[in-house]
Amino acid sequence: MATPAKRRKGDAGRFSVKYPDILLFIVDRNIPRVRHEHLKTIARKKGIPVADKLCCNVTHIVSELETQDKVVEVLRKQYKKDVISEDAEILSMRWFTTSMEESKAMEVNDEYRLPREQKVVQEMKESEEVEEELSVAKYACQRRTPLKHFNKIFTDALEILEKNADFSGGDQDYSRALAFRRASASLKALPRTVTSMKDVAKLSDIGKHCREVIQEVLEDGHSSEIENILSSQWFQTMKLFTGVYGCGPVTARKWYDMGCRTLQDLKKSEKISLSKDQIKGLEYYDDLQVPVTKVEAEALRNFIIEELNQISGELSVLITGGFIRGKDSGHDVDFLISHSVEGKEQGLLNKLMSRLMEKGLILHYNGQINSFKEESAKSPKHSKSSMLDQFEKCLTMFKLDSSLVERYSRTTMSDKVADTESTSNPQSNATCSAKSDAIEDGKHSLSENKDKAWRAIRVDFVVCPSSQYAYALLGWTGSRMFNRSIRLYSDRELNMTLTSHGLYDKTRQRFLPATSEREIFDHLKLTFVDPWERNC
Ligand code: CTP
Ligand code: MN
Ligand code: MN
């Protein structure tokens, strides 16, 4: 019986040699033995001499390993002494397979040579440089901004300054607030913690004031300016008052100037006439301070799906806002509702609200009818109000019963909420025909517990026609800063107007339709950024 060694010898002599100047060696590391033998045989069949053992006559070394350096390392260990000729080419399997396919020994070039480790390091460096460049890109919409980032100690400080400027209220303060926001946004996108002022040198969005704050935090671990703001009665009171639903900085300042300092002061003051929003805002103040959890939001979505199911099929209901950006809790729940058939979304919200009100679930609401006009989506505005859209919507205070959460969180649909690809398409997103097992008992009435087993939460409902869905989704996903940035970028860099209703190309004078967020990014020549990387 022939030994394997003899058979190999036999093979070698059996085929005529077409390439006498080549001696091939196939490194067996990472290649099963049987395949290794097979490879040697087919090379010989093509007239390429193959060495069974490495020797200094070998001209071509082929390997599955990743780099030349690895091959040398492995062979040195295996053969103890250095038997690799200086002229030997160390090649990838691609040289081998191409040679076999072409039935000839391919000319060696860089395409076939395995990379040197230095080169690999260099390439890694280059891709890091691209990442680095991306992280300091001019517009926040060009960067990836995760929820959890490396520079919280600095961004927390800058956000206090932003809030402080926002509370102050003048036009100048508005630009100052925005400048602090932009600075904090640029720090959030950095892939590492700032440890010296050198690290922020490249960031164009960080002005003198912000630099001073960063420097102070770097040196002392905190900023005295921020501490002064936080401890001031004015700031604390403004924070308290603007936390009342329906109260912005202007009203809060007015109340402060009237001498009010506590919520009690507001309730009992005879000089103050509270709006309906503010009355409810005060009534449910404590409830509304409690963040809404993701579990609650998803349970509520399942409940809303069931409710809408009673009205019409083919609907999509999506949680947008902070939750779609990966937050575990939020100040409200934002629902984007659409019908797969354009036009059929009309009147939906009224019907839904009637149902919810009949059930006593709406404690308070502000409705807006759809007032969209094409003209308004053509011209850009960069004021605060331009961020608002004209969709039919209802901003509510919802009575969230703990039994509703319990009943509706046991469903199979909740997983789909965070799935971004499906978010781009109302048809594919969990529709109302999907059934929640939560109401199989058929009981809808949610009992009111004397011990108040419920709390008020803020819930926003927005309805959009399917043709505007992708744009509405982009707008309602946010963040606010991301929207501001991508809209500014569209206008300045591309002469296009982006709103939650569409994208208008002012040069070509036409709207650019899109069925997914990706398409919008394509229209804008931007690399797609996932929702959870839009937390600027
Ligand atoms: N939005 C909007 N028009 C409004 C209100 C909000 O387009 N009238 C957008 C905002 O730009 C934001 C998103 O809807 O990106 C969600 O708004 P909001 O609920 O205020 O903020 P969130 O990012 O969801 O933060 P939170 O988790 O605290 O709710
Ligand atoms: Mn929200
Ligand atoms: Mn909202």
PDB file of C-alpha atoms and ligand atoms in Angstrom, residues 331-334 458 460 476 480, ligand 3:
ATOM      1  CA  HIS A 331     -40.913  63.483  28.650  1.00  0.00           C
ATOM      2  CA  ASP A 332     -43.747  62.241  26.431  1.00  0.00           C
ATOM      3  CA  VAL A 333     -44.704  59.628  23.831  1.00  0.00           C
ATOM      4  CA  ASP A 334     -44.796  60.741  20.196  1.00  0.00           C
ATOM      5  CA  ARG A 458     -47.952  63.707  27.807  1.00  0.00           C
ATOM      6  CA  ASP A 460     -48.507  63.563  21.090  1.00  0.00           C
ATOM      7  CA  TRP A 476     -40.536  63.585  14.366  1.00  0.00           C
ATOM      8  CA  ARG A 480     -34.462  69.040  17.483  1.00  0.00           C
TER       9      ARG A 480
HETATM   10 MN    MN B   3     -43.435  65.358  21.771  1.00  0.00          MN
END
